[in-house]
Coordinates of C-alpha atoms in Angstrom, one line a residue:
X1 CA -53.2 -3.2 114.4
X2 CA -51.2 0.0 115.2
X3 CA -51.4 3.0 112.9
X4 CA -48.6 2.9 110.4
X5 CA -47.2 6.1 109.0
X6 CA -45.8 4.3 105.9
X7 CA -49.2 3.0 104.9
X8 CA -50.8 6.5 105.3
X9 CA -47.9 8.0 103.3
X10 CA -48.4 5.4 100.6
X11 CA -52.0 6.4 100.4
X12 CA -51.0 10.0 99.8
X13 CA -48.6 9.0 96.9
X14 CA -51.4 6.9 95.4
X15 CA -54.0 9.6 95.5
X16 CA -51.6 12.4 94.2
X17 CA -50.7 10.5 91.1
X18 CA -54.3 9.6 90.4
X19 CA -55.3 13.2 90.6
X20 CA -52.4 14.4 88.4
X21 CA -53.3 11.7 85.9
X22 CA -56.9 12.7 85.7
X23 CA -55.9 16.4 85.3
X24 CA -53.5 15.5 82.4
X25 CA -50.6 17.0 84.3
X26 CA -47.4 15.9 82.6
X27 CA -45.5 13.6 82.9
X28 CA -48.0 11.4 84.9
X29 CA -49.5 9.6 81.9
X30 CA -49.7 6.4 84.0
X31 CA -51.1 7.9 87.2
X32 CA -54.0 5.4 87.0
X33 CA -51.6 3.0 88.8
X34 CA -52.5 4.8 92.0
X35 CA -55.7 2.7 92.1
X36 CA -53.6 -0.4 92.0
X37 CA -51.6 0.8 95.0
X38 CA -54.9 1.4 96.9
X39 CA -55.9 -2.1 96.1
X40 CA -52.7 -3.5 97.6
X41 CA -53.1 -1.4 100.7
X42 CA -56.8 -2.6 101.1
X43 CA -55.7 -6.2 100.7
X44 CA -53.0 -5.8 103.3
X45 CA -55.2 -4.1 105.9
X46 CA -58.2 -6.4 105.5
X47 CA -56.0 -9.5 105.7
X48 CA -54.4 -8.2 108.9
X49 CA -57.7 -7.3 110.5
X50 CA -59.4 -10.6 109.6
X51 CA -56.5 -12.9 110.4
X52 CA -55.5 -11.3 113.7
X53 CA -59.2 -11.4 114.7
X54 CA -59.5 -15.1 113.8
X55 CA -56.3 -16.0 115.6
X56 CA -57.5 -14.2 118.8
X57 CA -61.0 -15.7 118.3
X58 CA -62.5 -12.2 118.4
X59 CA -63.4 -11.8 114.7
X60 CA -67.0 -10.9 113.9
X61 CA -68.4 -10.8 110.4
X62 CA -71.0 -8.3 111.5
X63 CA -68.4 -6.1 113.2
X64 CA -66.2 -6.3 110.2
X65 CA -68.9 -5.3 107.7
X66 CA -70.2 -2.6 110.1
X67 CA -66.7 -1.0 110.4
X68 CA -66.3 -1.0 106.6
X69 CA -69.7 0.7 106.2
X70 CA -68.8 3.4 108.7
X71 CA -65.6 4.0 106.8
X72 CA -66.8 3.9 103.2
X73 CA -70.5 4.7 103.1
X74 CA -71.0 8.1 104.8
X75 CA -68.6 10.2 102.7
X76 CA -69.9 8.5 99.5
X77 CA -73.6 9.1 100.4
X78 CA -72.8 12.8 101.2
X79 CA -71.1 13.2 97.8
X80 CA -74.0 11.5 96.0
X81 CA -76.5 13.8 97.7
X82 CA -74.5 16.9 96.8
X83 CA -74.2 15.8 93.1
X84 CA -78.0 15.1 92.9
X85 CA -78.8 18.5 94.3
X86 CA -76.2 20.5 92.3
X87 CA -76.7 18.7 88.9
X88 CA -80.5 19.2 89.1
X89 CA -79.9 22.8 88.0
X90 CA -76.9 22.5 85.6
X91 CA -77.2 19.4 83.5
X92 CA -79.9 18.3 81.0
X93 CA -82.4 15.6 81.9
X94 CA -80.8 12.9 79.7
X95 CA -77.5 13.2 81.6
X96 CA -79.3 13.6 84.9
X97 CA -81.1 10.3 84.3
X98 CA -77.7 8.7 83.8
X99 CA -76.3 10.3 87.0
X100 CA -79.3 9.0 89.0
X101 CA -78.5 5.5 87.7
X102 CA -74.8 5.9 88.6
X103 CA -75.7 7.1 92.1
X104 CA -77.8 4.0 92.6
X105 CA -75.1 1.6 91.3
X106 CA -72.3 3.4 93.3
X107 CA -74.2 3.2 96.6
X108 CA -74.8 -0.5 96.0
X109 CA -71.2 -1.0 94.9
X110 CA -71.9 -2.5 91.5
X111 CA -70.8 0.5 89.5
X112 CA -67.8 -1.4 88.1
X113 CA -70.2 -3.7 86.3
X114 CA -72.3 -0.7 85.1
X115 CA -69.3 1.1 83.7
X116 CA -68.2 -2.0 81.9
X117 CA -71.6 -2.4 80.2
X118 CA -71.4 1.3 79.3
X119 CA -68.0 1.2 77.8
X120 CA -69.4 0.4 74.4
X121 CA -69.4 2.5 71.2
X122 CA -72.8 4.1 71.7
X123 CA -72.6 5.2 75.3
X124 CA -71.8 8.4 77.1
X125 CA -68.2 9.6 77.1
X126 CA -66.3 9.0 80.4
X127 CA -65.6 12.7 80.7
X128 CA -69.3 13.2 81.6
X129 CA -69.8 10.4 84.1
X130 CA -69.7 12.1 87.5
X131 CA -69.1 8.9 89.5
X132 CA -66.9 7.0 87.1
X133 CA -64.2 6.8 89.7
X134 CA -66.4 4.8 92.1
X135 CA -65.8 1.7 90.0
X136 CA -62.7 1.0 92.2
X137 CA -64.7 1.4 95.4
X138 CA -67.1 -1.2 94.0
X139 CA -64.3 -3.6 93.3
X140 CA -62.9 -3.1 96.8
X141 CA -66.3 -3.6 98.4
X142 CA -66.9 -6.8 96.5
X143 CA -63.5 -7.9 98.0
X144 CA -64.7 -6.9 101.5
X145 CA -67.8 -9.1 101.1
X146 CA -66.1 -12.2 99.7
X147 CA -62.7 -12.2 101.3
X148 CA -63.7 -12.5 105.0
X149 CA -66.0 -15.3 104.2
X150 CA -63.2 -17.1 102.3
X151 CA -60.7 -16.6 105.2
X152 CA -63.2 -17.8 107.8
X153 CA -63.8 -21.0 105.8
X154 CA -60.1 -21.5 105.2
X155 CA -59.2 -21.1 108.9
X156 CA -62.0 -23.5 109.8
X157 CA -61.0 -26.3 107.6
X158 CA -57.3 -25.9 106.8
X159 CA -55.8 -23.0 108.8
X160 CA -52.4 -24.7 108.6
X161 CA -52.2 -24.0 104.8
X162 CA -53.9 -20.6 104.8
X163 CA -50.8 -18.7 103.5
X164 CA -50.3 -21.2 100.6
X165 CA -54.0 -21.2 99.7
X166 CA -54.1 -17.4 99.5
X167 CA -50.8 -17.4 97.5
X168 CA -52.3 -20.0 95.1
X169 CA -55.5 -17.9 94.6
X170 CA -53.3 -14.8 94.0
X171 CA -51.5 -16.6 91.2
X172 CA -54.7 -18.0 89.7
X173 CA -56.4 -14.6 89.7
X174 CA -53.3 -13.0 88.1
X175 CA -53.2 -15.6 85.3
X176 CA -57.0 -15.2 84.8
X177 CA -56.4 -11.4 84.6
X178 CA -53.8 -11.8 81.9
X179 CA -56.1 -14.2 79.9
X180 CA -59.1 -11.9 80.1
X181 CA -57.1 -8.8 79.1
X182 CA -56.3 -10.5 75.9
X183 CA -59.9 -11.6 75.3
X184 CA -61.8 -8.5 76.6
X185 CA -59.6 -5.7 78.0
X186 CA -62.5 -3.6 79.1
X187 CA -64.1 -6.4 81.1
X188 CA -60.7 -7.3 82.6
X189 CA -60.2 -3.7 83.7
X190 CA -63.5 -3.5 85.6
X191 CA -64.1 -7.0 86.8
X192 CA -63.5 -8.0 90.4
X193 CA -62.2 -11.5 89.5
X194 CA -59.4 -10.0 87.4
X195 CA -58.5 -7.4 89.9
X196 CA -58.7 -9.3 93.2
X197 CA -55.1 -10.6 92.7
X198 CA -53.9 -7.1 93.5
X199 CA -55.6 -7.1 96.8
X200 CA -54.5 -10.7 97.5
X201 CA -50.9 -9.5 96.9
X202 CA -51.5 -7.2 99.8
X203 CA -52.7 -10.1 101.8
X204 CA -49.6 -12.1 100.9
X205 CA -47.5 -9.1 101.9
X206 CA -49.1 -9.4 105.4
X207 CA -48.6 -13.2 105.6
X208 CA -44.9 -13.1 104.5
X209 CA -43.8 -9.9 106.1
X210 CA -42.1 -11.8 109.0
X211 CA -39.6 -13.1 106.4
X212 CA -38.1 -9.6 106.2
X213 CA -38.1 -8.7 109.9
X214 CA -34.3 -8.8 110.1
X215 CA -33.7 -7.5 106.6
X216 CA -30.8 -4.9 106.7
X217 CA -31.7 -3.3 103.3
X218 CA -35.2 -2.1 104.2
X219 CA -34.5 1.5 103.5
X220 CA -33.1 0.7 100.1
X221 CA -36.0 -1.6 99.2
X222 CA -38.6 1.0 100.2
X223 CA -36.7 3.7 98.2
X224 CA -36.5 1.5 95.1
X225 CA -40.1 0.5 95.4
X226 CA -41.3 4.1 95.6
X227 CA -39.2 4.9 92.6
X228 CA -40.8 1.9 90.8
X229 CA -44.3 3.3 91.6
X230 CA -43.5 6.9 90.6
X231 CA -41.7 5.7 87.4
X232 CA -44.7 3.6 86.5
X233 CA -46.9 6.6 86.8
X234 CA -44.7 8.4 84.3
X235 CA -43.7 5.6 81.9
X236 CA -47.1 3.9 81.6
X237 CA -49.9 5.4 79.6
X238 CA -53.5 4.6 78.4
X239 CA -52.1 2.5 75.6
X240 CA -50.6 0.1 78.1
X241 CA -52.5 -3.1 78.5
X242 CA -54.0 -2.8 82.0
X243 CA -54.3 -5.0 84.0
X244 CA -51.4 -6.8 82.4
X245 CA -47.9 -8.1 83.0
X246 CA -46.7 -4.6 83.7
X247 CA -49.3 -4.2 86.5
X248 CA -46.9 -6.4 88.5
X249 CA -44.5 -3.5 88.9
X250 CA -46.6 -1.1 91.1
X251 CA -48.4 -4.0 92.8
X252 CA -45.2 -5.7 93.9
X253 CA -43.5 -2.4 94.7
X254 CA -46.4 -1.4 97.0
X255 CA -46.4 -4.9 98.6
X256 CA -42.6 -4.6 99.2
X257 CA -43.1 -1.3 101.0
X258 CA -45.8 -2.8 103.2
X259 CA -43.6 -5.8 104.1
X260 CA -40.7 -3.7 105.0
X261 CA -42.6 -1.8 107.7
X262 CA -39.9 0.8 108.2
X263 CA -39.5 4.5 108.5
X264 CA -38.9 6.6 105.3
X265 CA -38.9 10.4 105.3
X266 CA -40.8 10.8 102.0
X267 CA -43.7 8.8 103.5
X268 CA -43.7 10.2 107.0
X269 CA -43.4 14.0 106.7
X270 CA -46.4 16.1 107.9
X271 CA -47.7 17.2 104.5
X272 CA -47.8 13.7 103.1
X273 CA -49.4 12.4 106.3
X274 CA -52.2 14.9 106.1
X275 CA -52.9 14.1 102.4
X276 CA -52.8 10.4 103.3
X277 CA -55.5 11.0 106.0
X278 CA -57.6 12.9 103.6
X279 CA -56.9 10.6 100.6
X280 CA -60.3 8.8 100.5
X281 CA -62.2 12.1 100.4
X282 CA -59.7 13.6 98.0
X283 CA -60.3 10.7 95.7
X284 CA -64.1 11.0 96.0
X285 CA -64.2 14.7 95.1
X286 CA -61.4 15.2 92.6
X287 CA -63.2 13.5 89.6
X288 CA -66.7 15.3 90.1
X289 CA -64.7 18.6 90.3
X290 CA -63.1 17.9 86.9
X291 CA -66.5 16.9 85.4
X292 CA -68.0 20.1 86.9
X293 CA -65.5 22.4 85.3
X294 CA -66.1 20.6 82.0
X295 CA -69.7 21.8 82.2
X296 CA -68.6 25.4 81.8
X297 CA -65.3 25.3 80.0
X298 CA -64.3 23.5 76.8
X299 CA -60.6 23.8 77.5
X300 CA -59.0 23.6 80.9
X301 CA -55.7 25.5 81.0
X302 CA -52.8 24.8 83.3
X303 CA -53.9 27.5 85.8
X304 CA -57.3 25.9 86.1
X305 CA -55.7 22.4 86.6
X306 CA -53.6 23.7 89.4
X307 CA -56.7 25.3 91.0
X308 CA -58.5 21.9 90.7
X309 CA -55.7 20.2 92.6
X310 CA -56.0 22.7 95.4
X311 CA -59.8 22.4 95.4
X312 CA -59.6 18.6 95.5
X313 CA -57.3 18.7 98.6
X314 CA -59.5 21.4 100.2
X315 CA -62.7 19.5 99.7
X316 CA -61.0 16.3 100.8
X317 CA -60.0 18.1 104.0
X318 CA -63.6 19.4 104.6
X319 CA -65.1 15.9 104.0
X320 CA -62.6 14.3 106.3
X321 CA -63.1 16.8 109.1
X322 CA -66.9 16.8 108.8
X323 CA -67.7 13.2 107.9
X324 CA -64.7 10.9 108.4
X325 CA -63.0 12.4 111.5
X326 CA -64.2 10.4 114.6
X327 CA -64.1 13.6 116.6
X328 CA -66.6 15.4 114.4
X329 CA -70.3 15.7 115.4
X330 CA -71.3 14.6 111.9
X331 CA -69.3 11.4 112.2
X332 CA -70.9 10.6 115.6
X333 CA -74.3 10.9 113.9
X334 CA -73.6 9.1 110.7
X335 CA -71.7 6.3 112.5
X336 CA -75.0 5.3 114.1
X337 CA -77.2 3.1 112.0
X338 CA -80.3 5.0 113.3
X339 CA -79.1 8.1 111.3
X340 CA -77.1 6.8 108.3
X341 CA -79.6 4.1 107.1
X342 CA -82.5 6.6 106.6
X343 CA -80.1 9.0 104.9
X344 CA -78.8 6.2 102.7
X345 CA -82.2 4.9 101.8
X346 CA -83.4 8.4 101.1
X347 CA -80.7 9.1 98.5
X348 CA -81.3 5.7 96.9
X349 CA -85.1 6.4 96.6
X350 CA -84.4 9.8 95.1
X351 CA -82.0 8.4 92.6
X352 CA -84.5 5.7 91.5
X353 CA -87.3 8.3 91.3
X354 CA -85.4 10.6 89.0
X355 CA -84.2 7.7 86.9
X356 CA -87.8 6.5 86.4
X357 CA -88.8 10.1 85.6
X358 CA -86.0 10.2 82.9
X359 CA -84.3 13.1 84.7
X360 CA -87.5 15.2 84.8
X361 CA -87.5 16.5 81.2
X362 CA -90.3 18.9 82.2
X363 CA -87.9 21.1 84.2
X364 CA -86.2 22.4 81.1
X365 CA -87.3 23.9 77.8
X366 CA -88.0 21.5 75.0
X367 CA -85.0 22.6 72.9
X368 CA -82.7 21.2 75.6
X369 CA -84.4 17.8 75.4
X370 CA -84.3 17.8 71.6
X371 CA -80.6 18.6 71.6
X372 CA -79.9 15.9 74.1
X373 CA -81.7 13.4 72.0
X374 CA -79.3 14.0 69.2
X375 CA -76.7 11.9 71.0
X376 CA -78.7 8.9 69.9
X377 CA -79.2 10.2 66.3
X378 CA -77.5 7.4 64.3
X379 CA -78.5 5.2 61.5
X380 CA -80.4 2.4 63.4
X381 CA -80.9 0.3 60.3
X382 CA -77.2 -0.4 60.2
X383 CA -76.7 -0.9 64.0
X384 CA -76.5 -4.7 63.8
X385 CA -74.2 -4.5 60.8
X386 CA -71.6 -2.4 62.7
X387 CA -69.1 -4.7 64.4
X388 CA -67.8 -3.7 67.9
X389 CA -65.3 -6.6 68.0
X390 CA -64.6 -9.7 65.9
X391 CA -63.0 -10.9 62.8
X392 CA -66.0 -11.0 60.4
X393 CA -68.6 -8.6 59.1
X394 CA -72.2 -9.3 58.3
X395 CA -71.5 -7.5 55.0
X396 CA -75.0 -6.0 55.1
X397 CA -76.5 -4.7 51.8
X398 CA -78.4 -1.4 51.6
X399 CA -80.2 0.3 48.8
X400 CA -81.3 -1.6 45.7
X401 CA -80.9 -5.4 46.2
X402 CA -78.5 -6.9 43.6
X403 CA -76.3 -9.9 43.3
X404 CA -72.8 -9.7 44.7
X405 CA -71.1 -9.1 41.4
X406 CA -73.5 -6.3 40.6
X407 CA -73.0 -4.4 43.9
X408 CA -72.1 -0.8 43.1
X409 CA -70.2 0.3 46.2
X410 CA -68.6 -1.1 49.3
X411 CA -68.2 1.2 52.2
X412 CA -65.4 0.0 54.6
X413 CA -63.8 1.6 57.6
X414 CA -64.4 2.4 61.3
X415 CA -67.1 4.2 63.2
X416 CA -66.9 7.3 60.9
X417 CA -68.0 5.0 58.1
X418 CA -71.0 4.1 60.1
X419 CA -71.7 7.8 60.9
X420 CA -71.7 8.8 57.2
X421 CA -73.4 5.7 55.7
X422 CA -76.9 7.1 55.4
X423 CA -75.5 10.2 53.6
X424 CA -73.7 7.8 51.1
X425 CA -77.0 6.0 50.5
X426 CA -78.9 9.3 50.1
X427 CA -76.4 10.3 47.4
X428 CA -77.7 7.6 45.0
X429 CA -81.0 5.9 45.8
X430 CA -80.6 3.4 42.9
X431 CA -77.3 2.0 44.1
X432 CA -76.6 -1.3 45.9
X433 CA -74.2 -0.7 48.8
X434 CA -72.4 -3.2 51.0
X435 CA -71.3 -2.0 54.5
X436 CA -68.2 -3.4 56.3
X437 CA -67.0 -1.5 59.4
X438 CA -65.7 -2.1 62.9
X439 CA -65.4 0.4 65.8
X440 CA -61.9 1.9 66.2
X441 CA -60.6 -0.2 63.4
X442 CA -59.1 1.6 60.3
X443 CA -59.1 -0.1 56.9
X444 CA -55.5 -1.3 57.1
X445 CA -55.4 -5.1 56.8
X446 CA -52.4 -5.8 59.0
X447 CA -52.8 -3.2 61.6
X448 CA -52.8 -4.1 65.4
X449 CA -55.0 -2.0 67.7
X450 CA -54.9 -2.2 71.5
X451 CA -58.3 -3.4 72.6
X452 CA -59.3 -4.5 69.1
X453 CA -57.5 -7.9 68.8
X454 CA -59.4 -8.9 65.7
X455 CA -59.1 -5.6 63.8
X456 CA -56.4 -6.7 61.4
X457 CA -58.2 -10.0 60.6
X458 CA -61.4 -8.1 60.2
X459 CA -60.0 -5.8 57.6
X460 CA -58.1 -8.6 55.8
X461 CA -61.4 -10.5 55.5
X462 CA -63.2 -7.3 54.3
X463 CA -60.6 -6.6 51.6
X464 CA -60.7 -10.2 50.5
X465 CA -64.5 -10.0 50.1
X466 CA -64.2 -6.8 48.1
X467 CA -61.7 -8.5 45.7
X468 CA -63.5 -11.8 45.3
X469 CA -67.2 -11.2 45.9
X470 CA -67.8 -7.6 44.9
X471 CA -65.5 -7.5 41.9
X472 CA -67.2 -4.7 40.1
X473 CA -67.9 -2.4 43.0
X474 CA -66.3 0.9 43.8
X475 CA -64.8 1.3 47.3
X476 CA -65.3 4.1 49.8
X477 CA -62.9 4.1 52.7
X478 CA -63.8 6.1 55.7
X479 CA -61.3 6.1 58.6
X480 CA -60.8 8.5 61.5
X481 CA -57.2 9.2 60.5
X482 CA -56.7 12.1 62.8
X483 CA -57.3 10.0 65.9
X484 CA -55.0 7.1 64.9
X485 CA -52.2 9.5 63.9
X486 CA -52.5 12.3 66.4
X487 CA -54.7 10.9 69.2
X488 CA -57.9 12.5 70.6
X489 CA -58.5 16.2 69.9
X490 CA -57.2 18.1 72.9
X491 CA -55.2 15.1 74.4
X492 CA -51.7 16.2 75.1
X493 CA -50.5 12.7 75.7
X494 CA -49.5 11.7 72.2
X495 CA -48.7 8.0 71.8
X496 CA -49.2 5.5 69.0
X497 CA -52.7 4.4 68.5
X498 CA -51.6 1.4 66.5
X499 CA -48.6 -0.8 65.7
X500 CA -47.4 -3.2 63.0
X501 CA -45.5 -6.4 63.6
X502 CA -43.0 -5.9 60.9
X503 CA -42.2 -2.2 61.2
X504 CA -42.3 0.9 63.4
X505 CA -45.5 2.5 64.6
X506 CA -45.4 6.0 63.0
X507 CA -47.3 8.0 60.4
X508 CA -45.1 6.9 57.5
X509 CA -45.6 3.3 58.3
X510 CA -49.3 3.7 58.7
X511 CA -49.7 5.0 55.2
X512 CA -47.2 2.5 53.8
X513 CA -49.3 -0.3 55.1
X514 CA -52.5 1.4 54.1
X515 CA -51.2 1.6 50.5
X516 CA -50.3 -2.1 50.6
X517 CA -53.8 -2.8 51.6
X518 CA -55.2 -0.9 48.7
X519 CA -53.0 -2.9 46.3
X520 CA -54.8 -6.1 47.6
X521 CA -58.0 -4.8 45.9
X522 CA -56.5 -5.0 42.4
X523 CA -55.1 -2.5 39.9
X524 CA -58.5 -1.5 38.3
X525 CA -60.6 -0.8 41.4
X526 CA -61.9 2.7 41.9
X527 CA -61.2 3.7 45.5
X528 CA -62.5 6.8 47.2
X529 CA -61.0 7.9 50.5
X530 CA -62.6 10.4 52.8
X531 CA -60.2 13.0 54.2
X532 CA -60.5 13.6 58.0
X533 CA -63.8 14.9 59.3
X534 CA -63.2 17.9 61.7
X535 CA -63.4 16.9 65.4
X536 CA -63.6 18.7 68.7
X537 CA -62.0 18.5 72.1
X538 CA -65.4 18.2 73.7
X539 CA -68.8 16.6 73.2
X540 CA -70.8 18.8 70.8
X541 CA -74.2 17.7 72.0
X542 CA -73.3 18.1 75.7
X543 CA -71.9 21.6 75.1
X544 CA -74.9 22.6 73.0
X545 CA -77.4 21.3 75.6
X546 CA -75.6 23.3 78.3
X547 CA -75.8 26.4 76.2
X548 CA -79.5 25.7 75.7
X549 CA -79.9 25.2 79.5
X550 CA -78.9 28.9 80.1
X551 CA -80.5 30.2 77.0
X552 CA -77.2 31.1 75.2
X553 CA -77.0 31.0 71.4
X554 CA -75.7 27.6 70.1
X555 CA -72.7 28.1 67.8
X556 CA -70.2 25.3 67.9
X557 CA -67.1 26.0 65.8
X558 CA -63.3 25.5 65.7
X559 CA -60.7 27.6 64.0
X560 CA -59.9 26.3 60.6
X561 CA -56.1 26.5 61.4
X562 CA -56.8 24.0 64.3
X563 CA -58.4 21.5 61.9
X564 CA -55.6 21.9 59.4
X565 CA -52.9 21.2 62.0
X566 CA -54.5 17.9 62.7
X567 CA -55.2 17.0 59.0
X568 CA -52.6 18.7 56.7
X569 CA -50.0 15.9 57.0
X570 CA -52.7 13.3 56.5
X571 CA -54.1 15.1 53.5
X572 CA -50.6 15.3 52.0
X573 CA -50.1 11.6 52.3
X574 CA -53.5 10.9 50.8
X575 CA -52.8 13.3 47.9
X576 CA -49.5 11.6 47.2
X577 CA -51.3 8.3 47.1
X578 CA -53.8 9.7 44.6
X579 CA -51.1 11.3 42.4
X580 CA -49.4 7.9 42.2
X581 CA -52.5 6.0 41.3
X582 CA -55.3 7.6 39.1
X583 CA -57.8 5.0 40.6
X584 CA -57.5 6.6 44.0
X585 CA -59.7 9.6 44.6
X586 CA -59.8 11.9 47.7
X587 CA -63.0 13.4 49.0
X588 CA -62.8 16.5 51.2
X589 CA -65.6 16.9 53.8
X590 CA -64.0 20.2 55.0
X591 CA -65.4 21.9 51.9
X592 CA -68.9 21.2 53.3
X593 CA -68.2 21.6 57.0
X594 CA -65.8 24.6 57.0
X595 CA -65.4 28.0 55.5
X596 CA -62.3 30.1 55.3
X597 CA -62.2 30.8 59.0
X598 CA -64.0 28.0 60.9
X599 CA -65.3 24.5 60.9
X600 CA -68.8 24.2 62.3
X601 CA -70.3 21.6 64.6
X602 CA -73.7 23.2 64.5
X603 CA -75.9 24.6 61.8
X604 CA -78.8 27.1 62.5
X605 CA -78.4 26.4 66.2
X606 CA -78.6 22.7 65.9
X607 CA -75.6 20.3 66.5
X608 CA -74.6 18.2 63.6
X609 CA -72.3 16.0 65.7
X610 CA -73.6 13.5 68.3
X611 CA -70.4 13.6 70.3
X612 CA -66.9 15.1 69.6
X613 CA -66.3 13.5 66.2
X614 CA -69.3 11.6 64.8
X615 CA -71.8 13.3 62.6
X616 CA -75.4 12.7 63.5
X617 CA -77.6 10.8 61.1
X618 CA -79.3 14.1 60.4
X619 CA -76.2 16.2 60.3
X620 CA -74.3 13.9 57.9
X621 CA -76.7 15.0 55.1
X622 CA -74.5 18.0 54.5
X623 CA -72.1 15.6 52.8
X624 CA -74.6 14.1 50.4
X625 CA -73.4 16.3 47.5
X626 CA -69.8 15.3 48.3
X627 CA -70.7 11.6 48.0
X628 CA -72.5 12.2 44.7
X629 CA -69.0 12.6 43.2
X630 CA -68.6 8.9 43.6
X631 CA -71.3 8.3 41.0
X632 CA -70.3 11.1 38.5

């Protein structure tokens, strides 16, 4: 197959919008669609290589897999080697152990499954996963393994219907993707079976391209398709269900461009062509660069983001010239199995060794290891009672065992309810407390949360249980209000974190529905609501461990005015609710976590948060006196 400038240009567009998205450069809030464009291109090229080889009777499975290895593996192995060497000196052992695991899974192209398993509530934030972006390479590689075998089998037994069979599998995979996205969005995002339809769309584009050979509107179709891709990268955002029905837009647009096979100046100019040639290496290096900067800076300003774009392109060029370019001496070496296999095996062995050694904790002072361990400092006794997804709660009881009607307090809410539970229990050791909570699910009975399909039902059932089973209990509601109303701290892409079926999705509606939920509990129920806990635009434990790595004093704090900007409107709404109902009481954690100038994420050099917003099981004890007000 001859080299096509339009495909190379499309690669450039895809990698540019991915980089802009990961750097939070407005307005590319949907730049993740660049990965979907890459999937379509891969499907098109692989289908053409395999089909043309089968038709000419020159196709070799061994040759196909070898050529894919030469293309994909060497740059990835070099990147993994660089990261293992660099991070040995700059990240704590706990994180280094995780990196070692990710190097292994990335080199065996199963990292998509690893990152799915790690997408749970208790795991490491994606901002600190150096090889997170390799999930897409793993999906592609799984396609490379399965697809040629399937095409060989189809050509052997029913080559006449090959196009229709591939089209049928494309449709089935798409339908499965839509179904799985409703059931388990995270699994659908990472799983090969729910993503392969995008690559199969590229295959269909190859099979049906002849239908458009004489099309007189090719230029117009390419232009409109490019606009559809760029518009998708602007109009979509992280609240969009993905993959979903809207994923069709960039996928079909990319397929259309491939089928047209025509010249278009935006795709064929020299700058775009260079970036397209370097696109694989740019993609490989841009994300580790972002994570690296996050090691040293809590806030990345626009100048730094621009510098990261330049560095990503520069390192992409270096990697291309040294490792990918067939004219380079390095490529000549690594393209030979005699050289690349020992190098590959060596990096794998090193990654396994460091994983088994837990990142070599002996290489740093003990304070670093202690601080790192705080990321796992949560209330283990309640772990099985905290629901990650589902419509029902175990309704676990803690403290003194009593009958349902004699329960003293019900704690209901989201992960912040879990993070503060042990402090609530410590405030009254003679109390009987029921715990009802779901991750990322606020105590609003009719709310709808993306990725939490049972959230509304869970809270309705919880409120019903409070009213009917725990009639005499007080209620403590702990929600991460700031995140639902204003998004993550430091995230400039503000979009609704919720919606309601019968009204708009804004702050006023949130508190209107919240108030309705409280009315379900009955007129005489004492309800205590926790005002927002201060949060941070970075992981407190990771920042503290890095300070400890270089021997710097550990003082985590945020200006009180920053906290107030995120909480003052919420506090005003809560105060209004309280003034209208003397049974509603507001508890203010800021009185215990802040002074007149700052809110603190560490006390006496020890972090009291286990990430950016959850108090540790030890740190939450600063709120014990606050929760004593419930019993007074």
